[in-house]
Amino acid sequence: MLDENLINTIANIGFPIVVCTYLLTKLDKRLEVLTDTITKLNTIIENKKE
């Protein structure tokens, strides 16, 4: 009985937490790359205007 409850708790709570953490860290890295790219593009556009 206790083993079943522990397995259900891990499946219902632990697994989604792990998946969300993984996805958020991957998304954070991509957002950093996108931010850097947009900043570089903005600099290039500003230099072209001058």
Coordinates of C-alpha atoms in Angstrom, one line a residue:
M1 CA 0.0 0.0 0.0
L2 CA 2.7 2.5 0.9
D3 CA 4.8 1.5 -2.1
E4 CA 1.8 2.2 -4.4
N5 CA 1.2 5.6 -2.8
L6 CA 4.8 6.5 -3.2
I7 CA 4.9 5.5 -6.8
N8 CA 1.7 7.4 -7.5
T9 CA 3.0 10.5 -5.8
I10 CA 6.2 10.4 -7.8
A11 CA 4.3 9.8 -11.0
N12 CA 1.8 12.6 -10.4
I13 CA 4.0 15.2 -8.8
G14 CA 7.7 14.4 -9.3
F15 CA 7.7 13.6 -13.0
P16 CA 5.9 16.9 -14.1
I17 CA 8.3 18.9 -11.9
V18 CA 11.3 17.3 -13.6
V19 CA 9.8 17.8 -17.1
C20 CA 8.9 21.5 -16.4
T21 CA 12.4 22.2 -15.0
Y22 CA 14.0 20.6 -18.0
L23 CA 11.8 22.6 -20.4
L24 CA 12.3 25.9 -18.6
T25 CA 16.1 25.5 -18.6
K26 CA 16.1 24.7 -22.3
L27 CA 13.7 27.7 -23.0
D28 CA 15.9 30.0 -20.9
K29 CA 19.0 29.2 -23.0
R30 CA 17.1 29.8 -26.2
L31 CA 15.7 33.1 -24.9
E32 CA 19.2 34.3 -24.1
V33 CA 20.4 33.4 -27.6
L34 CA 17.4 35.3 -29.1
T35 CA 18.0 38.3 -26.9
D36 CA 21.7 38.5 -28.0
T37 CA 20.7 38.1 -31.6
I38 CA 18.1 40.9 -31.4
T39 CA 20.6 43.1 -29.7
K40 CA 23.2 42.5 -32.4
L41 CA 20.6 43.1 -35.1
N42 CA 19.6 46.4 -33.5
T43 CA 23.2 47.5 -33.4
I44 CA 23.7 46.7 -37.1
I45 CA 20.5 48.6 -38.0
E46 CA 21.5 51.6 -36.0
N47 CA 25.0 51.6 -37.7
K48 CA 23.3 51.4 -41.1
K49 CA 21.2 54.5 -40.3
E50 CA 24.3 56.6 -39.6

